[in-house]
Structure formats: C-alpha cells, structure tokens
Amino acid sequence: MSLAPELLAILVCPQCKGSLSHFTSPDEVLVCRNCRVMYRVDDGIPVMLIDEAQPLDETRYPEPTP
C-alpha cells in the first residue's frame, strides 16, 4: 500500500520541518535529507516519531539525479 499523494504533499520532517522524499522500494520510507534520517511506513501509515527515525542509508535510498 502506498501513501496518498494528498498526504505526501503535506507531510514534513517532524524534527526540522523540511521536505521528505518518498521511496517505495526496497522498503517504503520517507527520507529527510536535511536530518539524514528515514521514517518507515507500516501498512500505509507513516511512523513520524523522531525517536523511531533510522539513520539514512544512502546506498539503499540515493538522492534522485536531476
């Protein structure tokens, strides 16, 4: 299950209030490049708790190229 575009448009990082990148594979996560963390999405529900954030794995979730 993927997140609704309307939800993605309003979600921000709970720590810095910056924008998030959405990845659906290898796992569905929301990535904050400013804080260098990722927030998991469980069954279509983003877990936006600062204490639950994981360090960003650049090899699995690289920055998109323009």
PDB file of N, CA, C and O in Angstrom, chain B, residues numbered from 101:
ATOM      1  N   MET B 101       0.850  -1.172   0.000  1.00  0.00           N
ATOM      2  CA  MET B 101       0.000   0.000   0.000  1.00  0.00           C
ATOM      3  C   MET B 101       0.898   1.237   0.000  1.00  0.00           C
ATOM      4  O   MET B 101       1.834   1.337   0.792  1.00  0.00           O
ATOM      5  N   SER B 102       0.606   2.157  -0.880  1.00  0.00           N
ATOM      6  CA  SER B 102       1.400   3.368  -0.984  1.00  0.00           C
ATOM      7  C   SER B 102       0.633   4.549  -0.380  1.00  0.00           C
ATOM      8  O   SER B 102      -0.589   4.511  -0.242  1.00  0.00           O
ATOM      9  N   LEU B 103       1.368   5.572  -0.033  1.00  0.00           N
ATOM     10  CA  LEU B 103       0.753   6.755   0.573  1.00  0.00           C
ATOM     11  C   LEU B 103       0.030   7.593  -0.475  1.00  0.00           C
ATOM     12  O   LEU B 103       0.465   7.687  -1.623  1.00  0.00           O
ATOM     13  N   ALA B 104      -1.063   8.189  -0.069  1.00  0.00           N
ATOM     14  CA  ALA B 104      -1.847   9.045  -0.955  1.00  0.00           C
ATOM     15  C   ALA B 104      -1.062  10.305  -1.304  1.00  0.00           C
ATOM     16  O   ALA B 104      -0.381  10.869  -0.447  1.00  0.00           O
ATOM     17  N   PRO B 105      -1.151  10.748  -2.553  1.00  0.00           N
ATOM     18  CA  PRO B 105      -0.446  11.976  -2.950  1.00  0.00           C
ATOM     19  C   PRO B 105      -0.830  13.189  -2.104  1.00  0.00           C
ATOM     20  O   PRO B 105       0.003  14.060  -1.854  1.00  0.00           O
ATOM     21  N   GLU B 106      -2.080  13.249  -1.665  1.00  0.00           N
ATOM     22  CA  GLU B 106      -2.524  14.364  -0.827  1.00  0.00           C
ATOM     23  C   GLU B 106      -1.794  14.381   0.511  1.00  0.00           C
ATOM     24  O   GLU B 106      -1.463  15.445   1.033  1.00  0.00           O
ATOM     25  N   LEU B 107      -1.546  13.200   1.060  1.00  0.00           N
ATOM     26  CA  LEU B 107      -0.821  13.089   2.326  1.00  0.00           C
ATOM     27  C   LEU B 107       0.649  13.452   2.125  1.00  0.00           C
ATOM     28  O   LEU B 107       1.227  14.182   2.930  1.00  0.00           O
ATOM     29  N   LEU B 108       1.246  12.946   1.058  1.00  0.00           N
ATOM     30  CA  LEU B 108       2.651  13.252   0.780  1.00  0.00           C
ATOM     31  C   LEU B 108       2.877  14.748   0.601  1.00  0.00           C
ATOM     32  O   LEU B 108       3.946  15.262   0.931  1.00  0.00           O
ATOM     33  N   ALA B 109       1.884  15.438   0.085  1.00  0.00           N
ATOM     34  CA  ALA B 109       2.013  16.877  -0.162  1.00  0.00           C
ATOM     35  C   ALA B 109       2.090  17.689   1.126  1.00  0.00           C
ATOM     36  O   ALA B 109       2.639  18.791   1.129  1.00  0.00           O
ATOM     37  N   ILE B 110       1.546  17.157   2.223  1.00  0.00           N
ATOM     38  CA  ILE B 110       1.532  17.936   3.471  1.00  0.00           C
ATOM     39  C   ILE B 110       2.500  17.423   4.529  1.00  0.00           C
ATOM     40  O   ILE B 110       2.746  18.116   5.516  1.00  0.00           O
ATOM     41  N   LEU B 111       3.056  16.226   4.349  1.00  0.00           N
ATOM     42  CA  LEU B 111       3.984  15.692   5.349  1.00  0.00           C
ATOM     43  C   LEU B 111       5.322  16.416   5.303  1.00  0.00           C
ATOM     44  O   LEU B 111       5.848  16.709   4.229  1.00  0.00           O
ATOM     45  N   VAL B 112       5.861  16.698   6.475  1.00  0.00           N
ATOM     46  CA  VAL B 112       7.195  17.281   6.612  1.00  0.00           C
ATOM     47  C   VAL B 112       7.931  16.521   7.711  1.00  0.00           C
ATOM     48  O   VAL B 112       7.321  15.793   8.494  1.00  0.00           O
ATOM     49  N   CYS B 113       9.222  16.696   7.757  1.00  0.00           N
ATOM     50  CA  CYS B 113      10.024  16.067   8.800  1.00  0.00           C
ATOM     51  C   CYS B 113       9.611  16.641  10.159  1.00  0.00           C
ATOM     52  O   CYS B 113       9.558  17.861  10.316  1.00  0.00           O
ATOM     53  N   PRO B 114       9.319  15.790  11.136  1.00  0.00           N
ATOM     54  CA  PRO B 114       8.905  16.296  12.441  1.00  0.00           C
ATOM     55  C   PRO B 114      10.035  16.998  13.202  1.00  0.00           C
ATOM     56  O   PRO B 114       9.782  17.754  14.140  1.00  0.00           O
ATOM     57  N   GLN B 115      11.270  16.746  12.797  1.00  0.00           N
ATOM     58  CA  GLN B 115      12.400  17.339  13.506  1.00  0.00           C
ATOM     59  C   GLN B 115      12.759  18.721  12.952  1.00  0.00           C
ATOM     60  O   GLN B 115      12.881  19.678  13.718  1.00  0.00           O
ATOM     61  N   CYS B 116      12.928  18.835  11.632  1.00  0.00           N
ATOM     62  CA  CYS B 116      13.384  20.100  11.051  1.00  0.00           C
ATOM     63  C   CYS B 116      12.316  20.815  10.228  1.00  0.00           C
ATOM     64  O   CYS B 116      12.523  21.939   9.771  1.00  0.00           O
ATOM     65  N   LYS B 117      11.180  20.157  10.043  1.00  0.00           N
ATOM     66  CA  LYS B 117      10.062  20.682   9.230  1.00  0.00           C
ATOM     67  C   LYS B 117      10.424  20.792   7.752  1.00  0.00           C
ATOM     68  O   LYS B 117       9.768  21.515   7.001  1.00  0.00           O
ATOM     69  N   GLY B 118      11.472  20.073   7.332  1.00  0.00           N
ATOM     70  CA  GLY B 118      11.888  20.073   5.932  1.00  0.00           C
ATOM     71  C   GLY B 118      11.085  19.089   5.100  1.00  0.00           C
ATOM     72  O   GLY B 118      10.284  18.312   5.621  1.00  0.00           O
ATOM     73  N   SER B 119      11.318  19.139   3.798  1.00  0.00           N
ATOM     74  CA  SER B 119      10.599  18.258   2.881  1.00  0.00           C
ATOM     75  C   SER B 119      11.117  16.826   2.994  1.00  0.00           C
ATOM     76  O   SER B 119      12.234  16.576   3.449  1.00  0.00           O
ATOM     77  N   LEU B 120      10.266  15.898   2.564  1.00  0.00           N
ATOM     78  CA  LEU B 120      10.578  14.476   2.622  1.00  0.00           C
ATOM     79  C   LEU B 120      10.537  13.876   1.227  1.00  0.00           C
ATOM     80  O   LEU B 120       9.741  14.292   0.385  1.00  0.00           O
ATOM     81  N   SER B 121      11.398  12.897   0.989  1.00  0.00           N
ATOM     82  CA  SER B 121      11.371  12.123  -0.245  1.00  0.00           C
ATOM     83  C   SER B 121      10.704  10.795   0.056  1.00  0.00           C
ATOM     84  O   SER B 121      10.953  10.194   1.101  1.00  0.00           O
ATOM     85  N   HIS B 122       9.858  10.336  -0.853  1.00  0.00           N
ATOM     86  CA  HIS B 122       9.118   9.085  -0.661  1.00  0.00           C
ATOM     87  C   HIS B 122       9.741   7.993  -1.519  1.00  0.00           C
ATOM     88  O   HIS B 122       9.914   8.162  -2.726  1.00  0.00           O
ATOM     89  N   PHE B 123      10.073   6.882  -0.892  1.00  0.00           N
ATOM     90  CA  PHE B 123      10.595   5.710  -1.590  1.00  0.00           C
ATOM     91  C   PHE B 123       9.656   4.549  -1.332  1.00  0.00           C
ATOM     92  O   PHE B 123       9.177   4.371  -0.212  1.00  0.00           O
ATOM     93  N   THR B 124       9.389   3.758  -2.359  1.00  0.00           N
ATOM     94  CA  THR B 124       8.526   2.587  -2.190  1.00  0.00           C
ATOM     95  C   THR B 124       9.302   1.285  -2.240  1.00  0.00           C
ATOM     96  O   THR B 124       8.745   0.221  -1.967  1.00  0.00           O
ATOM     97  N   SER B 125      10.588   1.352  -2.586  1.00  0.00           N
ATOM     98  CA  SER B 125      11.394   0.140  -2.556  1.00  0.00           C
ATOM     99  C   SER B 125      12.836   0.517  -2.262  1.00  0.00           C
ATOM    100  O   SER B 125      13.237   1.621  -2.633  1.00  0.00           O
ATOM    101  N   PRO B 126      13.629  -0.306  -1.633  1.00  0.00           N
ATOM    102  CA  PRO B 126      13.310  -1.677  -1.251  1.00  0.00           C
ATOM    103  C   PRO B 126      12.248  -1.762  -0.149  1.00  0.00           C
ATOM    104  O   PRO B 126      11.509  -2.745  -0.085  1.00  0.00           O
ATOM    105  N   ASP B 127      12.164  -0.765   0.705  1.00  0.00           N
ATOM    106  CA  ASP B 127      11.091  -0.680   1.702  1.00  0.00           C
ATOM    107  C   ASP B 127      10.435   0.680   1.533  1.00  0.00           C
ATOM    108  O   ASP B 127      11.055   1.609   1.017  1.00  0.00           O
ATOM    109  N   GLU B 128       9.193   0.802   1.961  1.00  0.00           N
ATOM    110  CA  GLU B 128       8.534   2.104   1.863  1.00  0.00           C
ATOM    111  C   GLU B 128       8.970   2.967   3.036  1.00  0.00           C
ATOM    112  O   GLU B 128       8.725   2.636   4.196  1.00  0.00           O
ATOM    113  N   VAL B 129       9.619   4.075   2.716  1.00  0.00           N
ATOM    114  CA  VAL B 129      10.129   5.001   3.730  1.00  0.00           C
ATOM    115  C   VAL B 129       9.968   6.436   3.248  1.00  0.00           C
ATOM    116  O   VAL B 129       9.791   6.699   2.058  1.00  0.00           O
ATOM    117  N   LEU B 130      10.035   7.352   4.202  1.00  0.00           N
ATOM    118  CA  LEU B 130      10.114   8.781   3.928  1.00  0.00           C
ATOM    119  C   LEU B 130      11.492   9.235   4.393  1.00  0.00           C
ATOM    120  O   LEU B 130      11.906   8.932   5.512  1.00  0.00           O
ATOM    121  N   VAL B 131      12.197   9.956   3.539  1.00  0.00           N
ATOM    122  CA  VAL B 131      13.582  10.335   3.817  1.00  0.00           C
ATOM    123  C   VAL B 131      13.689  11.842   3.983  1.00  0.00           C
ATOM    124  O   VAL B 131      13.181  12.609   3.166  1.00  0.00           O
ATOM    125  N   CYS B 132      14.361  12.255   5.058  1.00  0.00           N
ATOM    126  CA  CYS B 132      14.707  13.661   5.254  1.00  0.00           C
ATOM    127  C   CYS B 132      16.206  13.794   5.005  1.00  0.00           C
ATOM    128  O   CYS B 132      17.020  13.290   5.779  1.00  0.00           O
ATOM    129  N   ARG B 133      16.561  14.473   3.925  1.00  0.00           N
ATOM    130  CA  ARG B 133      17.981  14.663   3.579  1.00  0.00           C
ATOM    131  C   ARG B 133      18.648  15.654   4.534  1.00  0.00           C
ATOM    132  O   ARG B 133      19.845  15.541   4.797  1.00  0.00           O
ATOM    133  N   ASN B 134      17.889  16.626   5.058  1.00  0.00           N
ATOM    134  CA  ASN B 134      18.469  17.604   5.989  1.00  0.00           C
ATOM    135  C   ASN B 134      18.953  16.940   7.267  1.00  0.00           C
ATOM    136  O   ASN B 134      20.067  17.204   7.721  1.00  0.00           O
ATOM    137  N   CYS B 135      18.132  16.084   7.847  1.00  0.00           N
ATOM    138  CA  CYS B 135      18.460  15.412   9.117  1.00  0.00           C
ATOM    139  C   CYS B 135      19.202  14.091   8.902  1.00  0.00           C
ATOM    140  O   CYS B 135      19.731  13.500   9.845  1.00  0.00           O
ATOM    141  N   ARG B 136      19.230  13.635   7.634  1.00  0.00           N
ATOM    142  CA  ARG B 136      19.892  12.374   7.273  1.00  0.00           C
ATOM    143  C   ARG B 136      19.256  11.191   7.997  1.00  0.00           C
ATOM    144  O   ARG B 136      19.949  10.314   8.512  1.00  0.00           O
ATOM    145  N   VAL B 137      17.907  11.183   8.025  1.00  0.00           N
ATOM    146  CA  VAL B 137      17.167  10.084   8.651  1.00  0.00           C
ATOM    147  C   VAL B 137      16.053   9.620   7.716  1.00  0.00           C
ATOM    148  O   VAL B 137      15.712  10.289   6.741  1.00  0.00           O
ATOM    149  N   MET B 138      15.502   8.460   8.043  1.00  0.00           N
ATOM    150  CA  MET B 138      14.357   7.940   7.309  1.00  0.00           C
ATOM    151  C   MET B 138      13.311   7.447   8.292  1.00  0.00           C
ATOM    152  O   MET B 138      13.616   6.923   9.363  1.00  0.00           O
ATOM    153  N   TYR B 139      12.070   7.635   7.884  1.00  0.00           N
ATOM    154  CA  TYR B 139      10.915   7.232   8.685  1.00  0.00           C
ATOM    155  C   TYR B 139      10.214   6.099   7.951  1.00  0.00           C
ATOM    156  O   TYR B 139       9.903   6.231   6.767  1.00  0.00           O
ATOM    157  N   ARG B 140       9.963   5.004   8.627  1.00  0.00           N
ATOM    158  CA  ARG B 140       9.330   3.859   7.974  1.00  0.00           C
ATOM    159  C   ARG B 140       7.834   4.101   7.777  1.00  0.00           C
ATOM    160  O   ARG B 140       7.224   4.947   8.431  1.00  0.00           O
ATOM    161  N   VAL B 141       7.278   3.337   6.865  1.00  0.00           N
ATOM    162  CA  VAL B 141       5.840   3.353   6.608  1.00  0.00           C
ATOM    163  C   VAL B 141       5.347   1.936   6.865  1.00  0.00           C
ATOM    164  O   VAL B 141       5.740   1.001   6.167  1.00  0.00           O
ATOM    165  N   ASP B 142       4.490   1.776   7.862  1.00  0.00           N
ATOM    166  CA  ASP B 142       3.947   0.465   8.230  1.00  0.00           C
ATOM    167  C   ASP B 142       2.508   0.347   7.746  1.00  0.00           C
ATOM    168  O   ASP B 142       1.629   1.073   8.211  1.00  0.00           O
ATOM    169  N   ASP B 143       2.273  -0.565   6.815  1.00  0.00           N
ATOM    170  CA  ASP B 143       0.921  -0.807   6.300  1.00  0.00           C
ATOM    171  C   ASP B 143       0.234   0.486   5.863  1.00  0.00           C
ATOM    172  O   ASP B 143      -0.942   0.703   6.153  1.00  0.00           O
ATOM    173  N   GLY B 144       0.977   1.336   5.167  1.00  0.00           N
ATOM    174  CA  GLY B 144       0.407   2.573   4.652  1.00  0.00           C
ATOM    175  C   GLY B 144       0.322   3.714   5.647  1.00  0.00           C
ATOM    176  O   GLY B 144      -0.248   4.762   5.346  1.00  0.00           O
ATOM    177  N   ILE B 145       0.892   3.514   6.845  1.00  0.00           N
ATOM    178  CA  ILE B 145       0.853   4.550   7.880  1.00  0.00           C
ATOM    179  C   ILE B 145       2.280   5.019   8.170  1.00  0.00           C
ATOM    180  O   ILE B 145       3.097   4.234   8.650  1.00  0.00           O
ATOM    181  N   PRO B 146       2.591   6.291   7.885  1.00  0.00           N
ATOM    182  CA  PRO B 146       3.934   6.771   8.178  1.00  0.00           C
ATOM    183  C   PRO B 146       4.166   6.896   9.688  1.00  0.00           C
ATOM    184  O   PRO B 146       3.335   7.437  10.418  1.00  0.00           O
ATOM    185  N   VAL B 147       5.299   6.389  10.129  1.00  0.00           N
ATOM    186  CA  VAL B 147       5.671   6.468  11.546  1.00  0.00           C
ATOM    187  C   VAL B 147       6.581   7.689  11.684  1.00  0.00           C
ATOM    188  O   VAL B 147       7.793   7.601  11.488  1.00  0.00           O
ATOM    189  N   MET B 148       5.979   8.818  12.021  1.00  0.00           N
ATOM    190  CA  MET B 148       6.674  10.095  12.029  1.00  0.00           C
ATOM    191  C   MET B 148       7.125  10.500  13.438  1.00  0.00           C
ATOM    192  O   MET B 148       6.960  11.651  13.841  1.00  0.00           O
ATOM    193  N   LEU B 149       7.678   9.572  14.159  1.00  0.00           N
ATOM    194  CA  LEU B 149       8.189   9.837  15.505  1.00  0.00           C
ATOM    195  C   LEU B 149       9.698  10.008  15.434  1.00  0.00           C
ATOM    196  O   LEU B 149      10.392   9.155  14.880  1.00  0.00           O
ATOM    197  N   ILE B 150      10.207  11.085  15.980  1.00  0.00           N
ATOM    198  CA  ILE B 150      11.644  11.353  15.942  1.00  0.00           C
ATOM    199  C   ILE B 150      12.428  10.206  16.555  1.00  0.00           C
ATOM    200  O   ILE B 150      13.482   9.831  16.040  1.00  0.00           O
ATOM    201  N   ASP B 151      11.930   9.647  17.642  1.00  0.00           N
ATOM    202  CA  ASP B 151      12.628   8.541  18.313  1.00  0.00           C
ATOM    203  C   ASP B 151      12.648   7.265  17.483  1.00  0.00           C
ATOM    204  O   ASP B 151      13.478   6.388  17.726  1.00  0.00           O
ATOM    205  N   GLU B 152      11.755   7.143  16.512  1.00  0.00           N
ATOM    206  CA  GLU B 152      11.679   5.950  15.667  1.00  0.00           C
ATOM    207  C   GLU B 152      12.456   6.102  14.357  1.00  0.00           C
ATOM    208  O   GLU B 152      12.581   5.137  13.603  1.00  0.00           O
ATOM    209  N   ALA B 153      12.973   7.285  14.080  1.00  0.00           N
ATOM    210  CA  ALA B 153      13.720   7.523  12.845  1.00  0.00           C
ATOM    211  C   ALA B 153      14.990   6.690  12.828  1.00  0.00           C
ATOM    212  O   ALA B 153      15.611   6.451  13.864  1.00  0.00           O
ATOM    213  N   GLN B 154      15.363   6.253  11.632  1.00  0.00           N
ATOM    214  CA  GLN B 154      16.578   5.469  11.436  1.00  0.00           C
ATOM    215  C   GLN B 154      17.588   6.305  10.650  1.00  0.00           C
ATOM    216  O   GLN B 154      17.195   7.158   9.855  1.00  0.00           O
ATOM    217  N   PRO B 155      18.878   6.071  10.862  1.00  0.00           N
ATOM    218  CA  PRO B 155      19.877   6.791  10.067  1.00  0.00           C
ATOM    219  C   PRO B 155      19.683   6.495   8.573  1.00  0.00           C
ATOM    220  O   PRO B 155      19.354   5.371   8.194  1.00  0.00           O
ATOM    221  N   LEU B 156      19.884   7.488   7.755  1.00  0.00           N
ATOM    222  CA  LEU B 156      19.703   7.342   6.313  1.00  0.00           C
ATOM    223  C   LEU B 156      20.769   6.424   5.729  1.00  0.00           C
ATOM    224  O   LEU B 156      21.959   6.598   5.991  1.00  0.00           O
ATOM    225  N   ASP B 157      20.340   5.457   4.946  1.00  0.00           N
ATOM    226  CA  ASP B 157      21.230   4.548   4.233  1.00  0.00           C
ATOM    227  C   ASP B 157      21.274   5.012   2.778  1.00  0.00           C
ATOM    228  O   ASP B 157      20.393   4.664   1.992  1.00  0.00           O
ATOM    229  N   GLU B 158      22.286   5.789   2.418  1.00  0.00           N
ATOM    230  CA  GLU B 158      22.405   6.365   1.070  1.00  0.00           C
ATOM    231  C   GLU B 158      22.528   5.300  -0.012  1.00  0.00           C
ATOM    232  O   GLU B 158      22.155   5.546  -1.159  1.00  0.00           O
ATOM    233  N   THR B 159      23.041   4.130   0.326  1.00  0.00           N
ATOM    234  CA  THR B 159      23.186   3.088  -0.690  1.00  0.00           C
ATOM    235  C   THR B 159      21.825   2.503  -1.079  1.00  0.00           C
ATOM    236  O   THR B 159      21.631   2.102  -2.227  1.00  0.00           O
ATOM    237  N   ARG B 160      20.896   2.452  -0.147  1.00  0.00           N
ATOM    238  CA  ARG B 160      19.561   1.931  -0.443  1.00  0.00           C
ATOM    239  C   ARG B 160      18.612   3.005  -0.936  1.00  0.00           C
ATOM    240  O   ARG B 160      17.709   2.721  -1.723  1.00  0.00           O
ATOM    241  N   TYR B 161      18.806   4.243  -0.481  1.00  0.00           N
ATOM    242  CA  TYR B 161      17.914   5.350  -0.829  1.00  0.00           C
ATOM    243  C   TYR B 161      18.731   6.539  -1.313  1.00  0.00           C
ATOM    244  O   TYR B 161      18.842   7.545  -0.612  1.00  0.00           O
ATOM    245  N   PRO B 162      19.306   6.428  -2.513  1.00  0.00           N
ATOM    246  CA  PRO B 162      20.160   7.518  -3.023  1.00  0.00           C
ATOM    247  C   PRO B 162      19.348   8.746  -3.403  1.00  0.00           C
ATOM    248  O   PRO B 162      18.152   8.664  -3.681  1.00  0.00           O
ATOM    249  N   GLU B 163      20.018   9.868  -3.409  1.00  0.00           N
ATOM    250  CA  GLU B 163      19.364  11.112  -3.816  1.00  0.00           C
ATOM    251  C   GLU B 163      19.065  11.042  -5.306  1.00  0.00           C
ATOM    252  O   GLU B 163      19.933  10.667  -6.095  1.00  0.00           O
ATOM    253  N   PRO B 164      17.848  11.399  -5.697  1.00  0.00           N
ATOM    254  CA  PRO B 164      17.496  11.346  -7.123  1.00  0.00           C
ATOM    255  C   PRO B 164      18.378  12.293  -7.937  1.00  0.00           C
ATOM    256  O   PRO B 164      18.717  13.387  -7.487  1.00  0.00           O
ATOM    257  N   THR B 165      18.740  11.856  -9.132  1.00  0.00           N
ATOM    258  CA  THR B 165      19.520  12.716 -10.004  1.00  0.00           C
ATOM    259  C   THR B 165      18.584  13.531 -10.885  1.00  0.00           C
ATOM    260  O   THR B 165      17.564  13.026 -11.353  1.00  0.00           O
ATOM    261  N   PRO B 166      18.935  14.789 -11.106  1.00  0.00           N
ATOM    262  CA  PRO B 166      18.053  15.667 -11.920  1.00  0.00           C
ATOM    263  C   PRO B 166      18.016  15.283 -13.378  1.00  0.00           C
ATOM    264  O   PRO B 166      17.325  15.926 -14.168  1.00  0.00           O
TER     265      PRO B 166
END
